[in-house]
Coordinates of N, CA and C in Angstrom, one line a residue:
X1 N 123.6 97.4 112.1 CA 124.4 97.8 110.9 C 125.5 98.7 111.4
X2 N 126.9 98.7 111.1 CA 127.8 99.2 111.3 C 127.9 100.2 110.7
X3 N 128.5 101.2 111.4 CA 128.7 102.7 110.1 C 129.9 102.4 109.3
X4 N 130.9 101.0 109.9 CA 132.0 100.9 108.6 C 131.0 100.6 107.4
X5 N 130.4 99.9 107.4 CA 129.0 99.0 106.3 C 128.3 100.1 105.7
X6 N 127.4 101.0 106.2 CA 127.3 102.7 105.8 C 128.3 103.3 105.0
X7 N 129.7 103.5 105.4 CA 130.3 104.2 105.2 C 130.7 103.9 103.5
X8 N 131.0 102.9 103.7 CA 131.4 101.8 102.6 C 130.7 102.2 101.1
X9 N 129.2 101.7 101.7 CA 128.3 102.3 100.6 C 128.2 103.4 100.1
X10 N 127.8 104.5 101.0 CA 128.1 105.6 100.7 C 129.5 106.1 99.8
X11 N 130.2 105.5 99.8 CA 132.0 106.1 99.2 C 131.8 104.8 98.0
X12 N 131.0 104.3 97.7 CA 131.3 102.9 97.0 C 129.9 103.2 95.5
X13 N 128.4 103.3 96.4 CA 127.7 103.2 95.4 C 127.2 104.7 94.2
X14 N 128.2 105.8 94.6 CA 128.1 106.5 93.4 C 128.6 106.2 92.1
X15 N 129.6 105.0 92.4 CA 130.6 105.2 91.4 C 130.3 104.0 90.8
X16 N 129.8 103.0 91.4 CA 129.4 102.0 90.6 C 127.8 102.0 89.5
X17 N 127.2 103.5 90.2 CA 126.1 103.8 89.6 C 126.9 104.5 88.0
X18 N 127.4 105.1 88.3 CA 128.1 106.0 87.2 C 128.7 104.9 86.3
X19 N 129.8 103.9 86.5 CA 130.2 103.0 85.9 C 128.8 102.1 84.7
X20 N 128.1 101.7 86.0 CA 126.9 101.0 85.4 C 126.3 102.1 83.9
X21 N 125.7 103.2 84.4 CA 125.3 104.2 83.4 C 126.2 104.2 82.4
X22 N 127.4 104.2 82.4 CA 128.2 104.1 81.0 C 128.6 103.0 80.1
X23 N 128.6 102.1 80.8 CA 128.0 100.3 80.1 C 127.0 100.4 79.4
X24 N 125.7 100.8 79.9 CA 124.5 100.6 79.4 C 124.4 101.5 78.2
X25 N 125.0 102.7 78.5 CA 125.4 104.0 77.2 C 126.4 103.2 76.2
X26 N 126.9 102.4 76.5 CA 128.2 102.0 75.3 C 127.7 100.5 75.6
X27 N 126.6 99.9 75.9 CA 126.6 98.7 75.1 C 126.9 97.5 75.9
X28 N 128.0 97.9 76.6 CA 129.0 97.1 77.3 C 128.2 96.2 79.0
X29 N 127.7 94.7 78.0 CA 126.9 93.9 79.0 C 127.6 93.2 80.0
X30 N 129.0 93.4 79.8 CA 129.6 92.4 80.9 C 129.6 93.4 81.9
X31 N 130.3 94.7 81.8 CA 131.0 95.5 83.0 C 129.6 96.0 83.5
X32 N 128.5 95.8 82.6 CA 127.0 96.0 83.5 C 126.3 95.6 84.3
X33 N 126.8 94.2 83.9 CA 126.4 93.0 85.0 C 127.4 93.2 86.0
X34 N 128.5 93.4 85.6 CA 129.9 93.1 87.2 C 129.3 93.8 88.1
X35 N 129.3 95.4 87.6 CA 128.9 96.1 88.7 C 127.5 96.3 88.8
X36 N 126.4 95.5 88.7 CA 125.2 95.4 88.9 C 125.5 94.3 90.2
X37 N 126.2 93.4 90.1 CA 126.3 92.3 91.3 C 127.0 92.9 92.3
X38 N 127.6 93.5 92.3 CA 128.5 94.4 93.0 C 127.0 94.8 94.2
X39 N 126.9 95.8 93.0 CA 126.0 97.3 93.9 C 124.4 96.2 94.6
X40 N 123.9 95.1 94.0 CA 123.2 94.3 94.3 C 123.3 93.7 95.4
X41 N 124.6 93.3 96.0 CA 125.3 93.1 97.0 C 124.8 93.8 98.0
X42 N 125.6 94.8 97.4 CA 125.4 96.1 98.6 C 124.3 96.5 99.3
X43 N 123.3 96.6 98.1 CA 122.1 97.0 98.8 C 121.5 95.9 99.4
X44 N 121.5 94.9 99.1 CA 121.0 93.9 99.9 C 121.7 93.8 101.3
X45 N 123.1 94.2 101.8 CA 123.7 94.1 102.8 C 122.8 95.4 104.1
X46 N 122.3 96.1 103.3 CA 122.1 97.4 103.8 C 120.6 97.3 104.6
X47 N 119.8 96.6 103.6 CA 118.5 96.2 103.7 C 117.4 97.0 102.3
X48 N 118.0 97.4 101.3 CA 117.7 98.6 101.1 C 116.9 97.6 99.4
X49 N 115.7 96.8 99.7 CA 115.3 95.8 99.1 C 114.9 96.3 97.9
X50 N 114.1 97.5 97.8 CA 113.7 98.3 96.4 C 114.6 98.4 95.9
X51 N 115.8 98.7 96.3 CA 117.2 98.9 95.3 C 117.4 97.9 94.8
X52 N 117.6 96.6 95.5 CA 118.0 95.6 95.2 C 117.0 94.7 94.1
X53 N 115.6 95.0 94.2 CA 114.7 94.6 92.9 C 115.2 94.9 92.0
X54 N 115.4 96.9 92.0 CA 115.2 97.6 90.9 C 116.3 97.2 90.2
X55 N 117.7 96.4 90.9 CA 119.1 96.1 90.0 C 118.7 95.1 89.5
X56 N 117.6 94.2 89.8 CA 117.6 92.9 89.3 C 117.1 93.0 87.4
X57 N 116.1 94.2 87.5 CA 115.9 94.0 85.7 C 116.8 94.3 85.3
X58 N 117.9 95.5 85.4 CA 118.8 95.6 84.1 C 119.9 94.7 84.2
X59 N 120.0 93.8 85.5 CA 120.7 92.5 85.5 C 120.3 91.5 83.6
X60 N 118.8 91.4 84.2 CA 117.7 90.4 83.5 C 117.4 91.0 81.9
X61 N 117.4 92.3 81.9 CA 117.6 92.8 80.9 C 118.7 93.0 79.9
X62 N 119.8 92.7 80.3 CA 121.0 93.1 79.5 C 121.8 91.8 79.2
X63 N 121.4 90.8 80.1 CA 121.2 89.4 79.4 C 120.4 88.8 78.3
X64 N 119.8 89.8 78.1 CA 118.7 89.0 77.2 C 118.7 89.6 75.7
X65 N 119.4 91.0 76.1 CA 120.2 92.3 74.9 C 119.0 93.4 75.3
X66 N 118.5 93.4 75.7 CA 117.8 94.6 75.9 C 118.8 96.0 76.5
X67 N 119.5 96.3 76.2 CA 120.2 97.0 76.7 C 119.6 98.6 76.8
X68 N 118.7 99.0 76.0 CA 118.0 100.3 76.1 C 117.4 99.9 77.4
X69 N 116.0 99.2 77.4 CA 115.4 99.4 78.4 C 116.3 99.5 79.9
X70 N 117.4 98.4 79.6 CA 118.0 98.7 81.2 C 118.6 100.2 81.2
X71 N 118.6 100.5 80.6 CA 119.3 101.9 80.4 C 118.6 102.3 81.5
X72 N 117.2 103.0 80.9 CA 116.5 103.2 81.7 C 115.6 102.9 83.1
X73 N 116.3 101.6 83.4 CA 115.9 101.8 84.9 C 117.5 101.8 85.3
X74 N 118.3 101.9 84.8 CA 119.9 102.6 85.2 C 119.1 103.9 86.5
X75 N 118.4 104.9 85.6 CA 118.2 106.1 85.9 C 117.3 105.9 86.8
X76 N 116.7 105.3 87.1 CA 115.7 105.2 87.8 C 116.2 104.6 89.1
X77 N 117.0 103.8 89.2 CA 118.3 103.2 90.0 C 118.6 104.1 90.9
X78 N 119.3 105.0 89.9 CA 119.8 106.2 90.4 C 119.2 107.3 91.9
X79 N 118.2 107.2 91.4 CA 116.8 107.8 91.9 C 116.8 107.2 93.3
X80 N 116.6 106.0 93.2 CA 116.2 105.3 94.8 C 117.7 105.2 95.4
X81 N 118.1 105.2 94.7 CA 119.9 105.4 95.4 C 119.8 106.5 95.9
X82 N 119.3 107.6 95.6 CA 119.2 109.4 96.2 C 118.9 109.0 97.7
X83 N 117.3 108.3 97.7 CA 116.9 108.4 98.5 C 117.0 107.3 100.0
X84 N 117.8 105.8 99.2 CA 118.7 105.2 100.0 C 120.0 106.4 101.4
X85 N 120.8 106.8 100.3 CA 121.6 107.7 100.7 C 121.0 108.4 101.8
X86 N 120.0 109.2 101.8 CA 119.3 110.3 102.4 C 119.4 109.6 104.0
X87 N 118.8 108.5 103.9 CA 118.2 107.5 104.8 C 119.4 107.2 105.7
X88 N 120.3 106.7 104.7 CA 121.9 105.8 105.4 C 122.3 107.3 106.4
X89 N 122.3 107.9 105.5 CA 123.1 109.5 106.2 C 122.3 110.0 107.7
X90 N 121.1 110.0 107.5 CA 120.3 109.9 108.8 C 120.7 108.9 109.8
X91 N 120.7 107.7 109.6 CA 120.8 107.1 110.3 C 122.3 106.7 111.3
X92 N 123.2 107.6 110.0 CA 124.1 107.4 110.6 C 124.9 108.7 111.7
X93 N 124.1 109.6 111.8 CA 124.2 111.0 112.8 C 124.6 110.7 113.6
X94 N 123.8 110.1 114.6 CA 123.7 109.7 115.8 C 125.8 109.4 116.1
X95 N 126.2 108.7 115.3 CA 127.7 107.8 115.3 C 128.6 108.9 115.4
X96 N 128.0 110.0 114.4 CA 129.2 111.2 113.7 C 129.7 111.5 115.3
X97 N 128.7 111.8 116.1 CA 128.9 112.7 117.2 C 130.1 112.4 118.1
X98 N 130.1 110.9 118.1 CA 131.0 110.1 119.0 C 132.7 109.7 118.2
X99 N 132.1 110.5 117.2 CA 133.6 110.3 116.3 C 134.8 111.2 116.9
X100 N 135.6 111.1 117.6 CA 137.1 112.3 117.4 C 136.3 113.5 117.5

Protein backbone atom coordinates (compact mmCIF):
# COMPACT_ATOMS: atom_id res chain seq x y z
CA UNK A 1 0.00 0.00 0.00
CA UNK A 2 1.28 3.31 -1.05
CA UNK A 3 1.25 6.37 1.31
CA UNK A 4 -0.21 8.33 -1.89
CA UNK A 5 -3.36 5.59 -1.32
CA UNK A 6 -3.13 6.49 2.68
CA UNK A 7 -2.81 9.88 2.16
CA UNK A 8 -5.74 10.08 -0.11
CA UNK A 9 -8.03 8.52 2.51
CA UNK A 10 -7.03 10.13 5.17
CA UNK A 11 -7.72 13.93 3.37
CA UNK A 12 -10.83 12.22 1.64
CA UNK A 13 -12.74 10.03 4.25
CA UNK A 14 -13.69 12.80 6.85
CA UNK A 15 -15.63 14.54 4.60
CA UNK A 16 -17.43 11.98 2.90
CA UNK A 17 -18.38 10.81 6.44
CA UNK A 18 -19.77 14.23 7.28
CA UNK A 19 -21.50 14.59 3.82
CA UNK A 20 -23.03 11.03 4.29
CA UNK A 21 -24.30 12.10 8.07
CA UNK A 22 -26.12 15.00 6.54
CA UNK A 23 -28.08 12.99 3.80
CA UNK A 24 -29.15 10.60 6.21
CA UNK A 25 -30.17 13.79 8.64
CA UNK A 26 -32.13 15.44 5.69
CA UNK A 27 -33.44 12.31 4.07
CA UNK A 28 -31.46 12.70 1.07
CA UNK A 29 -31.05 8.86 -0.39
CA UNK A 30 -29.24 9.57 -3.41
CA UNK A 31 -26.18 11.76 -2.20
CA UNK A 32 -26.17 8.76 0.62
CA UNK A 33 -25.59 6.26 -1.55
CA UNK A 34 -23.02 8.36 -3.92
CA UNK A 35 -20.95 8.85 -1.16
CA UNK A 36 -21.45 5.50 0.52
CA UNK A 37 -19.90 4.00 -2.90
CA UNK A 38 -17.39 6.43 -2.78
CA UNK A 39 -16.11 5.78 0.84
CA UNK A 40 -16.96 1.82 0.23
CA UNK A 41 -14.38 2.03 -2.33
CA UNK A 42 -12.04 3.35 -0.33
CA UNK A 43 -12.06 1.19 2.40
CA UNK A 44 -12.07 -1.64 0.48
CA UNK A 45 -8.87 -0.32 -1.42
CA UNK A 46 -7.26 0.01 2.06
CA UNK A 47 -8.19 -3.38 3.28
CA UNK A 48 -10.10 -1.97 5.98
CA UNK A 49 -13.15 -4.83 5.50
CA UNK A 50 -15.24 -3.92 8.86
CA UNK A 51 -15.62 -0.58 7.30
CA UNK A 52 -16.48 -1.73 4.28
CA UNK A 53 -19.38 -4.21 5.83
CA UNK A 54 -20.41 -1.61 8.07
CA UNK A 55 -21.07 0.91 4.65
CA UNK A 56 -22.87 -1.89 3.21
CA UNK A 57 -26.20 -1.60 5.60
CA UNK A 58 -26.88 1.98 5.21
CA UNK A 59 -26.13 1.37 1.46
CA UNK A 60 -29.08 -1.62 1.95
CA UNK A 61 -30.91 0.39 4.22
CA UNK A 62 -31.60 3.63 2.58
CA UNK A 63 -32.69 1.78 -0.46
CA UNK A 64 -35.34 0.22 1.00
CA UNK A 65 -36.34 3.81 2.99
CA UNK A 66 -35.11 3.02 6.18
CA UNK A 67 -33.32 6.02 6.45
CA UNK A 68 -33.30 6.26 10.44
CA UNK A 69 -31.83 3.08 11.02
CA UNK A 70 -28.94 3.95 8.53
CA UNK A 71 -28.56 7.04 10.35
CA UNK A 72 -27.43 5.19 12.88
CA UNK A 73 -24.86 3.03 11.69
CA UNK A 74 -23.80 6.46 9.89
CA UNK A 75 -22.37 6.88 13.56
CA UNK A 76 -21.20 4.01 14.13
CA UNK A 77 -19.27 4.20 10.67
CA UNK A 78 -17.84 6.98 12.10
CA UNK A 79 -16.40 5.07 14.95
CA UNK A 80 -14.49 2.45 12.95
CA UNK A 81 -13.35 5.23 10.70
CA UNK A 82 -11.60 6.62 14.15
CA UNK A 83 -9.95 3.61 14.46
CA UNK A 84 -9.21 2.85 10.67
CA UNK A 85 -7.34 6.32 10.77
CA UNK A 86 -5.35 5.52 13.99
CA UNK A 87 -4.03 2.32 12.15
CA UNK A 88 -3.40 4.14 8.55
CA UNK A 89 -1.45 6.87 10.55
CA UNK A 90 0.68 4.23 12.18
CA UNK A 91 1.44 2.57 9.52
CA UNK A 92 2.28 5.29 7.76
CA UNK A 93 5.36 6.76 10.22
CA UNK A 94 7.79 4.84 9.06
CA UNK A 95 7.42 6.97 5.21
CA UNK A 96 7.04 10.51 7.14
CA UNK A 97 10.70 10.12 8.05
CA UNK A 98 12.05 9.83 4.47
CA UNK A 99 9.91 12.70 3.35
CA UNK A 100 12.03 16.21 2.64
Amino acid sequence: MTVLVIDRYLEDAPQLLQVRSIAANKGNVMVLLDRTYTFQSSSAKLGALRLYKLSQAPKDMSKHGTINAALKLVSQIKVDDKRVEVTLNTQRQPYQRYQG
